[in-house]
Amino acid sequence: MFLARKRTYFLLHVVVPDLKAYEIFHTTVLLPLPGVRDIRSTFAIQVIKEPSPLPLGHIV
């Protein structure tokens, strides 16, 4: 979550099989959320380096 210019921003990493699946996720899950007024999407063309897993072993 980011706080900038008195607005709250969320950065989501969403993995879907194709653009149609993203469109469905976008319109049926994200847009209906309360307080959501604007969604900006950026798409990765290619994975350069796979992200490492988060170190969550300390969470029970």
Coordinates of C-alpha atoms in Angstrom, one line a residue:
M1 CA 0.0 0.0 0.0
F2 CA 1.3 3.4 -0.8
L3 CA 0.1 6.8 0.5
A4 CA 0.7 9.7 -1.8
R5 CA -1.0 13.0 -2.3
K6 CA -3.7 12.1 0.3
R7 CA -4.7 9.1 -1.7
T8 CA -4.2 5.4 -1.0
Y9 CA -2.6 3.2 -3.7
F10 CA -2.4 -0.5 -3.8
L11 CA 0.0 -2.5 -6.0
L12 CA -1.3 -5.9 -6.9
H13 CA 0.6 -8.6 -8.8
V14 CA -2.1 -10.6 -10.6
V15 CA -1.4 -13.7 -12.6
V16 CA -4.1 -14.7 -15.1
P17 CA -3.9 -17.0 -18.2
D18 CA -4.9 -14.4 -20.7
L19 CA -6.3 -10.8 -21.2
K20 CA -9.9 -12.0 -21.2
A21 CA -9.4 -13.6 -17.7
Y22 CA -7.9 -10.2 -16.5
E23 CA -10.8 -8.3 -17.9
I24 CA -13.2 -10.6 -15.9
F25 CA -11.1 -10.1 -12.8
H26 CA -11.0 -6.4 -13.3
T27 CA -14.7 -5.9 -13.9
T28 CA -16.1 -8.5 -11.4
V29 CA -13.7 -8.3 -8.5
L30 CA -11.8 -5.0 -8.5
L31 CA -14.3 -2.4 -9.8
P32 CA -17.1 -3.4 -7.4
L33 CA -14.9 -2.9 -4.3
P34 CA -16.1 0.0 -2.2
G35 CA -13.9 3.1 -2.6
V36 CA -12.4 2.0 -5.9
R37 CA -12.6 4.9 -8.3
D38 CA -9.7 4.3 -10.7
I39 CA -7.7 1.3 -11.8
R40 CA -4.6 1.6 -13.8
S41 CA -3.1 -1.6 -15.2
T42 CA 0.4 -2.4 -16.4
F43 CA 1.3 -5.7 -18.1
A44 CA 4.6 -7.5 -18.1
I45 CA 5.7 -8.7 -21.5
Q46 CA 8.4 -11.0 -20.3
V47 CA 9.7 -12.4 -17.0
I48 CA 13.4 -11.5 -16.7
K49 CA 13.9 -13.0 -13.2
E50 CA 11.4 -15.0 -11.2
P51 CA 10.7 -13.4 -7.8
S52 CA 11.9 -15.1 -4.7
P53 CA 9.4 -16.4 -2.3
L54 CA 8.6 -14.1 0.7
P55 CA 10.2 -15.2 3.9
L56 CA 7.0 -15.9 5.9
G57 CA 8.3 -18.8 8.0
H58 CA 7.9 -16.7 11.2
I59 CA 4.1 -16.4 10.8
V60 CA 2.2 -19.1 12.5

